[in-house]
CSV table of C-alpha atoms and ligand atoms in Angstrom, one decimal:
chain,number,residue,atom,x,y,z
A,1,MET,CA,0.0,0.0,0.0
A,2,PHE,CA,3.0,2.3,0.3
A,3,THR,CA,4.6,3.8,-2.8
A,4,SER,CA,8.1,5.0,-2.6
A,5,LEU,CA,8.8,8.2,-4.5
A,6,PHE,CA,12.3,9.5,-4.6
A,7,HIS,CA,12.3,13.2,-4.7
A,8,ASP,CA,15.7,13.4,-6.2
A,9,SER,CA,17.7,10.3,-7.2
A,10,ARG,CA,21.0,12.3,-6.8
A,11,ARG,CA,20.1,13.0,-3.3
A,12,LEU,CA,18.9,9.5,-2.6
A,13,ALA,CA,22.3,7.9,-2.2
A,14,MET,CA,23.1,10.3,0.6
A,15,SER,CA,19.7,11.3,2.0
A,16,ARG,CA,19.9,11.9,5.7
A,17,LEU,CA,16.3,11.9,6.5
A,18,LEU,CA,13.3,9.7,5.7
A,19,ILE,CA,10.2,11.7,5.3
A,20,LEU,CA,7.0,9.7,5.6
A,21,TYR,CA,4.0,11.4,4.3
A,22,THR,CA,0.6,10.1,5.5
A,23,GLY,CA,-1.8,12.9,4.5
A,24,GLY,CA,-3.4,15.6,6.5
A,25,THR,CA,-3.9,19.3,5.9
A,26,ILE,CA,-0.2,19.8,5.2
A,27,GLY,CA,-0.6,18.1,1.7
A,28,MET,CA,-4.3,18.9,1.1
A,29,ARG,CA,-5.9,21.0,-1.6
A,30,PRO,CA,-9.1,23.0,-1.5
A,31,SER,CA,-12.1,21.4,-3.1
A,32,PRO,CA,-15.8,22.4,-3.3
A,33,ALA,CA,-16.4,20.0,-0.4
A,34,GLY,CA,-13.6,21.4,1.7
A,35,TYR,CA,-9.9,20.3,2.0
A,36,VAL,CA,-9.1,16.9,0.6
A,37,PRO,CA,-5.8,14.9,0.3
A,38,GLY,CA,-4.2,16.2,-3.0
A,39,GLU,CA,-2.2,14.7,-5.8
A,40,GLY,CA,1.5,15.4,-6.6
A,41,PHE,CA,2.8,15.8,-3.0
A,42,ALA,CA,6.4,15.1,-3.9
A,43,GLU,CA,6.6,17.9,-6.5
A,44,ARG,CA,4.8,20.3,-4.3
A,45,LEU,CA,7.0,19.5,-1.3
A,46,ALA,CA,10.1,20.0,-3.4
A,47,ALA,CA,8.9,23.2,-4.9
A,48,GLN,CA,7.9,24.7,-1.5
A,49,LEU,CA,11.2,23.7,0.1
A,50,ALA,CA,13.1,25.2,-2.7
A,51,ALA,CA,11.2,28.4,-2.2
A,52,HIS,CA,11.8,28.4,1.5
A,53,GLY,CA,15.6,27.8,1.9
A,54,GLY,CA,15.3,24.1,1.4
A,55,GLU,CA,18.9,23.9,0.1
A,56,ALA,CA,20.1,24.4,3.6
A,57,LEU,CA,18.0,21.7,5.0
A,58,PRO,CA,19.1,18.0,5.3
A,59,SER,CA,18.6,15.8,2.2
A,60,TYR,CA,15.7,13.4,2.3
A,61,ARG,CA,14.0,10.5,0.8
A,62,LEU,CA,10.2,10.7,0.6
A,63,VAL,CA,7.9,7.7,1.1
A,64,GLU,CA,4.2,8.5,0.6
A,65,MET,CA,1.4,6.5,2.0
A,66,ALA,CA,-1.2,5.5,-0.6
A,67,PRO,CA,-3.8,6.7,-0.3
A,68,ALA,CA,-3.0,9.8,1.7
A,69,ILE,CA,-5.7,10.2,4.4
A,70,ASP,CA,-7.5,12.8,6.4
A,71,SER,CA,-6.1,11.7,9.8
A,72,ALA,CA,-9.7,11.8,11.2
A,73,ASN,CA,-10.0,8.5,9.3
A,74,LEU,CA,-6.9,6.9,10.9
A,75,GLU,CA,-7.3,3.4,12.4
A,76,PRO,CA,-4.8,1.5,14.5
A,77,PRO,CA,-3.6,-0.9,11.8
A,78,THR,CA,-2.1,2.2,10.0
A,79,TRP,CA,0.4,2.4,12.9
A,80,ASN,CA,1.7,-1.1,11.9
A,81,ARG,CA,2.1,0.1,8.3
A,82,LEU,CA,4.1,3.1,9.5
A,83,VAL,CA,6.3,0.9,11.7
A,84,GLU,CA,6.9,-1.5,8.7
A,85,VAL,CA,8.1,1.5,6.6
A,86,LEU,CA,10.3,2.7,9.4
A,87,ALA,CA,11.8,-0.8,9.8
A,88,ARG,CA,12.6,-1.0,6.1
A,89,HIS,CA,14.4,2.4,6.0
A,90,TRP,CA,15.7,2.8,9.5
A,91,ASP,CA,19.3,1.9,8.9
A,92,ASP,CA,19.7,4.2,5.9
A,93,HIS,CA,18.9,7.5,7.6
A,94,ASP,CA,19.9,9.6,10.6
A,95,GLY,CA,16.3,10.5,11.5
A,96,VAL,CA,12.7,10.4,10.5
A,97,VAL,CA,10.0,13.0,9.9
A,98,ILE,CA,6.4,11.9,9.7
A,99,LEU,CA,3.9,14.2,8.0
A,100,HIS,CA,0.5,13.6,9.5
A,101,GLY,CA,-2.9,15.3,9.9
A,102,THR,CA,-3.2,17.2,13.1
A,103,ASP,CA,-6.5,15.7,14.2
A,104,THR,CA,-5.0,12.4,15.4
A,105,LEU,CA,-1.3,13.4,15.3
A,106,ALA,CA,-1.0,13.1,19.1
A,107,TYR,CA,-2.6,9.6,19.0
A,108,THR,CA,-0.1,8.4,16.4
A,109,ALA,CA,2.9,10.0,18.2
A,110,SER,CA,1.8,8.2,21.5
A,111,ALA,CA,1.1,4.9,19.8
A,112,LEU,CA,4.5,4.9,18.0
A,113,SER,CA,6.3,5.7,21.2
A,114,PHE,CA,4.8,2.6,22.9
A,115,MET,CA,5.2,0.4,19.8
A,116,LEU,CA,8.8,1.3,19.0
A,117,GLY,CA,10.1,1.6,22.6
A,118,THR,CA,13.7,2.7,22.8
A,119,LEU,CA,15.0,4.6,19.8
A,120,ASP,CA,18.5,5.3,18.6
A,121,LYS,CA,17.5,8.2,16.2
A,122,PRO,CA,14.7,10.8,16.4
A,123,VAL,CA,11.2,10.3,15.0
A,124,VAL,CA,9.6,13.7,14.5
A,125,LEU,CA,5.9,14.2,13.6
A,126,THR,CA,4.6,17.4,12.1
A,127,GLY,CA,1.7,18.7,10.0
A,128,ALA,CA,0.1,22.1,9.3
A,129,GLN,CA,-3.0,24.1,10.0
A,130,ILE,CA,-2.9,25.6,6.5
A,131,PRO,CA,-1.9,23.5,3.5
A,132,LEU,CA,1.5,23.8,1.9
A,133,GLY,CA,1.4,26.5,-0.9
A,134,GLN,CA,-1.6,28.3,0.6
A,135,PRO,CA,-1.2,31.9,1.8
A,136,ARG,CA,0.1,32.1,5.4
A,137,SER,CA,0.8,28.3,5.4
A,138,ASP,CA,2.6,27.1,8.5
A,139,ALA,CA,3.8,24.0,6.6
A,140,PRO,CA,7.2,25.4,5.5
A,141,GLY,CA,8.2,26.5,9.1
A,142,ASN,CA,6.9,23.3,10.7
A,143,LEU,CA,8.6,21.2,8.1
A,144,ALA,CA,11.9,23.0,8.4
A,145,LEU,CA,11.8,22.6,12.2
A,146,ALA,CA,11.0,18.9,12.0
A,147,MET,CA,13.8,18.3,9.5
A,148,GLN,CA,16.4,20.2,11.5
A,149,VAL,CA,15.4,18.4,14.7
A,150,ALA,CA,15.4,15.0,13.0
A,151,ALA,CA,18.9,15.5,11.7
A,152,HIS,CA,20.3,17.2,14.9
A,153,PRO,CA,22.9,15.1,16.7
A,154,ALA,CA,21.7,16.3,20.1
A,155,ALA,CA,18.0,15.8,19.4
A,156,PRO,CA,16.1,13.4,21.8
A,157,ARG,CA,16.0,9.8,20.7
A,158,GLU,CA,12.3,9.5,21.0
A,159,VAL,CA,9.0,10.1,19.2
A,160,CYS,CA,8.4,13.9,19.3
A,161,ILE,CA,6.2,16.5,17.7
A,162,ALA,CA,7.6,19.6,16.1
A,163,PHE,CA,5.0,22.2,15.6
A,164,HIS,CA,4.9,26.0,15.6
A,165,ASP,CA,8.4,26.4,17.0
A,166,ARG,CA,7.8,23.9,19.8
A,167,LEU,CA,9.3,20.5,20.3
A,168,LEU,CA,7.1,18.3,22.4
A,169,ARG,CA,7.4,14.7,23.8
A,170,GLY,CA,4.9,12.8,21.5
A,171,ASN,CA,3.1,10.9,24.2
A,172,ARG,CA,2.7,14.0,26.3
A,173,ALA,CA,1.3,16.1,23.5
A,174,ARG,CA,-2.3,17.1,22.8
A,175,LYS,CA,-3.9,19.2,20.1
A,176,VAL,CA,-5.0,22.1,22.2
A,177,ASP,CA,-6.3,24.6,19.7
A,178,SER,CA,-8.3,23.8,16.5
A,179,LEU,CA,-7.7,27.2,14.9
A,180,ALA,CA,-4.4,28.7,16.1
A,181,MET,CA,-1.1,27.9,14.6
A,182,ALA,CA,0.2,26.9,18.0
A,183,ALA,CA,-2.1,23.8,17.8
A,184,PHE,CA,-0.1,21.6,20.1
A,185,ASP,CA,1.2,21.7,23.7
A,186,SER,CA,2.2,19.3,26.4
A,187,PRO,CA,0.3,20.7,29.4
A,188,ASN,CA,1.9,18.3,31.9
A,189,ALA,CA,5.4,18.1,30.6
A,190,PRO,CA,8.1,20.7,29.7
A,191,TRP,CA,8.8,21.2,26.1
A,192,LEU,CA,11.8,19.3,24.7
A,193,GLY,CA,12.9,22.3,22.8
A,194,GLU,CA,12.0,25.7,21.3
A,195,ALA,CA,12.9,27.4,18.1
A,196,GLY,CA,13.6,31.1,18.1
A,197,ILE,CA,16.4,32.5,16.0
A,198,GLU,CA,18.3,29.5,17.3
A,199,LEU,CA,17.0,26.0,17.9
A,200,ARG,CA,17.2,25.3,21.7
A,201,LEU,CA,17.0,21.7,22.9
A,202,GLU,CA,16.2,21.5,26.6
A,203,GLN,CA,18.2,19.4,29.0
A,204,VAL,CA,15.2,17.4,30.1
A,205,PRO,CA,16.0,13.9,31.4
A,206,THR,CA,16.4,11.7,28.4
A,207,LEU,CA,14.8,8.4,27.8
A,208,PRO,CA,16.9,5.2,27.5
A,209,GLU,CA,18.2,4.8,24.0
A,210,GLY,CA,18.3,1.5,22.1
A,211,THR,CA,17.2,-0.4,19.0
A,212,PRO,CA,13.5,0.0,18.2
A,213,ASP,CA,11.0,-2.8,18.4
A,214,PHE,CA,9.6,-3.0,14.8
A,215,SER,CA,7.2,-5.9,15.5
A,216,SER,CA,3.6,-5.4,14.6
A,217,VAL,CA,0.9,-5.2,17.2
A,218,ALA,CA,-2.3,-7.3,17.0
A,219,PHE,CA,-4.8,-4.4,17.2
A,220,GLU,CA,-8.4,-5.3,17.5
A,221,ALA,CA,-11.5,-3.1,17.2
A,222,ASP,CA,-13.8,-2.7,20.2
A,223,ARG,CA,-11.1,-3.5,22.9
A,224,VAL,CA,-10.8,-0.1,24.4
A,225,GLY,CA,-13.2,2.7,25.2
A,226,VAL,CA,-13.6,6.1,27.0
A,227,LEU,CA,-16.2,6.9,29.5
A,228,HIS,CA,-16.5,10.7,30.0
A,229,CYS,CA,-18.3,11.4,33.2
A,230,HIS,CA,-20.8,14.3,33.2
A,231,PRO,CA,-23.7,15.5,35.3
A,232,GLY,CA,-26.8,13.5,34.2
A,233,MET,CA,-24.7,10.5,33.0
A,234,SER,CA,-27.0,7.6,32.3
A,235,PRO,CA,-26.5,4.5,34.5
A,236,ARG,CA,-28.1,2.6,31.7
A,237,LEU,CA,-25.5,3.7,29.2
A,238,VAL,CA,-22.7,2.9,31.7
A,239,GLU,CA,-24.2,-0.5,32.1
A,240,THR,CA,-24.4,-1.1,28.4
A,241,MET,CA,-20.8,-0.1,27.9
A,242,LEU,CA,-19.3,-2.1,30.8
A,243,GLU,CA,-21.4,-5.2,29.9
A,244,ASP,CA,-19.7,-5.4,26.5
A,245,SER,CA,-17.5,-8.5,26.7
A,246,ARG,CA,-15.2,-7.3,24.0
A,247,LEU,CA,-14.1,-4.3,26.1
A,248,GLN,CA,-10.8,-5.0,27.8
A,249,GLY,CA,-9.5,-1.5,28.6
A,250,LEU,CA,-11.4,1.6,29.7
A,251,VAL,CA,-10.3,5.2,30.1
A,252,LEU,CA,-12.5,6.9,32.7
A,253,LEU,CA,-12.5,10.7,32.5
A,254,THR,CA,-13.5,12.1,35.9
A,255,TYR,CA,-13.7,15.5,37.4
A,256,GLY,CA,-10.9,17.5,38.9
A,257,ALA,CA,-8.4,15.5,41.0
A,258,GLY,CA,-10.1,12.2,39.8
A,259,ASN,CA,-13.5,12.3,41.3
A,260,PRO,CA,-16.4,10.4,39.7
A,261,PRO,CA,-20.1,11.1,40.2
A,262,GLY,CA,-21.7,8.7,42.7
A,263,LEU,CA,-24.7,7.8,40.7
A,264,GLU,CA,-26.1,6.5,44.0
A,265,GLY,CA,-23.4,3.8,44.2
A,266,HIS,CA,-24.3,2.4,40.8
A,267,LEU,CA,-21.1,3.5,38.9
A,268,MET,CA,-18.8,2.1,41.6
A,269,GLU,CA,-20.6,-1.1,41.9
A,270,ARG,CA,-20.5,-1.6,38.2
A,271,LEU,CA,-16.9,-0.7,37.9
A,272,GLN,CA,-15.9,-3.1,40.7
A,273,ARG,CA,-17.7,-5.9,38.9
A,274,ALA,CA,-16.0,-5.0,35.7
A,275,THR,CA,-12.5,-4.8,37.1
A,276,GLU,CA,-13.1,-8.1,39.0
A,277,SER,CA,-13.9,-9.7,35.6
A,278,GLY,CA,-10.6,-8.4,34.1
A,279,LEU,CA,-11.5,-5.0,32.6
A,280,VAL,CA,-8.5,-2.6,33.1
A,281,VAL,CA,-9.9,0.8,34.0
A,282,VAL,CA,-7.6,3.9,34.1
A,283,ASN,CA,-8.8,7.1,35.8
A,284,LEU,CA,-7.8,10.4,34.2
A,285,THR,CA,-8.8,14.0,35.0
A,286,GLN,CA,-10.9,15.9,32.5
A,287,CYS,CA,-8.8,19.0,33.4
A,288,HIS,CA,-6.5,20.4,30.7
A,289,ARG,CA,-3.6,20.3,33.2
A,290,GLY,CA,-2.8,18.3,36.4
A,291,SER,CA,-3.0,14.9,37.7
A,292,VAL,CA,-5.4,12.6,39.5
A,293,ARG,CA,-5.2,12.2,43.3
A,294,GLN,CA,-7.4,9.2,43.7
A,295,GLY,CA,-8.2,9.3,47.4
A,296,ALA,CA,-7.9,13.0,48.1
A,297,TYR,CA,-11.7,13.1,48.2
A,298,ALA,CA,-14.0,10.4,49.4
A,299,SER,CA,-15.6,10.3,46.0
A,300,GLY,CA,-12.4,9.5,44.3
A,301,ALA,CA,-11.2,7.1,47.1
A,302,THR,CA,-14.0,4.7,46.1
A,303,LEU,CA,-12.2,4.1,42.8
A,304,ASN,CA,-9.2,2.6,44.7
A,305,GLU,CA,-11.7,0.1,46.2
A,306,ALA,CA,-13.2,-0.6,42.8
A,307,GLY,CA,-9.7,-1.6,41.4
A,308,VAL,CA,-9.4,1.5,39.2
A,309,ILE,CA,-5.9,2.5,38.3
A,310,ALA,CA,-4.9,6.1,38.9
A,311,GLY,CA,-3.6,7.3,35.6
A,312,GLN,CA,-1.6,10.2,37.1
A,313,ASP,CA,-1.0,12.9,34.5
A,314,LEU,CA,-1.4,10.7,31.4
A,315,THR,CA,-3.2,12.4,28.5
A,316,PRO,CA,-6.2,10.6,27.2
A,317,GLU,CA,-4.3,10.0,23.9
A,318,ALA,CA,-1.5,8.3,25.7
A,319,ALA,CA,-3.7,6.2,28.0
A,320,LEU,CA,-5.8,4.9,25.1
A,321,THR,CA,-2.9,4.1,22.8
A,322,LYS,CA,-0.9,2.6,25.7
A,323,LEU,CA,-3.9,0.3,26.4
A,324,GLN,CA,-4.3,-0.6,22.7
A,325,VAL,CA,-0.6,-1.4,22.2
A,326,LEU,CA,-0.2,-3.4,25.4
A,327,LEU,CA,-3.4,-5.3,24.8
A,328,GLY,CA,-2.2,-5.9,21.3
A,329,ARG,CA,1.0,-7.3,22.6
A,330,GLY,CA,-0.9,-9.7,24.7
A,331,LEU,CA,-0.6,-8.2,28.2
A,332,ARG,CA,-3.5,-9.0,30.5
A,333,GLY,CA,-4.4,-9.0,34.2
A,334,MET,CA,-1.9,-7.9,36.7
A,335,THR,CA,0.9,-7.5,34.1
A,336,LEU,CA,-1.2,-5.1,32.2
A,337,ARG,CA,-2.4,-3.2,35.3
A,338,GLU,CA,1.3,-2.8,36.5
A,339,ALA,CA,2.4,-1.5,33.0
A,340,MET,CA,-0.4,1.0,32.9
A,341,ALA,CA,0.6,2.4,36.3
A,342,THR,CA,4.3,2.6,35.3
A,343,PRO,CA,5.9,5.1,33.0
A,344,LEU,CA,7.3,3.2,30.0
A,345,ARG,CA,8.4,6.0,27.6
A,346,GLY,CA,8.2,9.2,29.7
A,347,GLU,CA,4.4,9.4,29.2
A,348,MET,CA,3.5,9.9,32.8
A,349,THR,CA,5.0,11.1,36.1
A,350,ALA,CA,5.7,8.2,38.4
A,351,PRO,CA,3.4,8.1,41.4
A,352,ALA,CA,6.2,8.6,43.9
A,353,ALA,CA,7.4,11.8,42.2
A,354,ILE,CA,3.9,13.5,42.0
B,401,LIG,N1,-8.5,16.8,9.2
B,401,LIG,C1,-7.1,17.1,9.1
B,401,LIG,C2,-6.3,15.8,9.4
B,401,LIG,O1,-6.2,15.6,10.5
B,401,LIG,C3,-6.7,18.3,9.9
B,401,LIG,C4,-5.2,18.6,9.8
B,401,LIG,O2,-4.4,17.9,9.3
B,401,LIG,O3,-4.9,19.7,10.3
B,401,LIG,O4,-5.9,15.1,8.5
């Protein structure tokens, strides 16, 4: 399903970066129905880079996903396809840039961080809010930053997101603004770097480096879900969701420091039954920033009794993809629960340090 297009065969022999194009606004064209993935991305990319100082950027080899997608349509098996391409080209390049739609970019960055594990070169995801070639497009700047980071000898060996002059840990990032150019942030983690006149890489504690794991993950639909608590939540809908025998992992989004609604005891009783029969439930806050303190309030303490894991300061994207990857790798029961409560790739603050 992937086609390899070589932007410039002269450069190919010495290309420093692999650029993997998956779709998204960065390569879209206007149509009467709104933006759609467009043709001829390789040529447009080359033309735009040439017009924006591309000669000073590292050489690259472009691999395009076919068909390019609006990332709203992304499904987990695509992550396996991306990993396959990375495996095929890994040894030939110093770093990787993945061009991706912004809608699910944080999910892909998180998923890849858990799938690949340790890295020995950077994998940098980016995209754009305005397509390449359109007036005021942020694509050339985002692209240049991602390429410079991916080729930088001191860049963190991890999956990160370069967007609007920010370098973020991929599994800590969220799309925080649907309209602004500064579309991404990592509310619970310091930025890994920032680009002003100079590119500054922060001295944050680095993750262990090593050879990536390119093995594919057995993703299955219907295994994970999200329950977003709200006033007026229907016990009947909770019941229906938790009764689904295919559900193996649940992200529970509660209020503030991790407090669920009581629902007259119904929610807790139902959650306890579900965890006893093997469902792994991770509690996260609905707040934009902060962490759960399961037990600070009596309402939250009940979750400890119901066997719900405190997800600390995980983002929903990281919690969901971590569950999907670990379930797909066959983890179950206590092993899965322990892995969900433990930072694997810098995605959460360890309980003792919070
Ligand atoms: N819908 C687009 C996508 O995620 C939005 C974007 O790329 O900014 O593919």
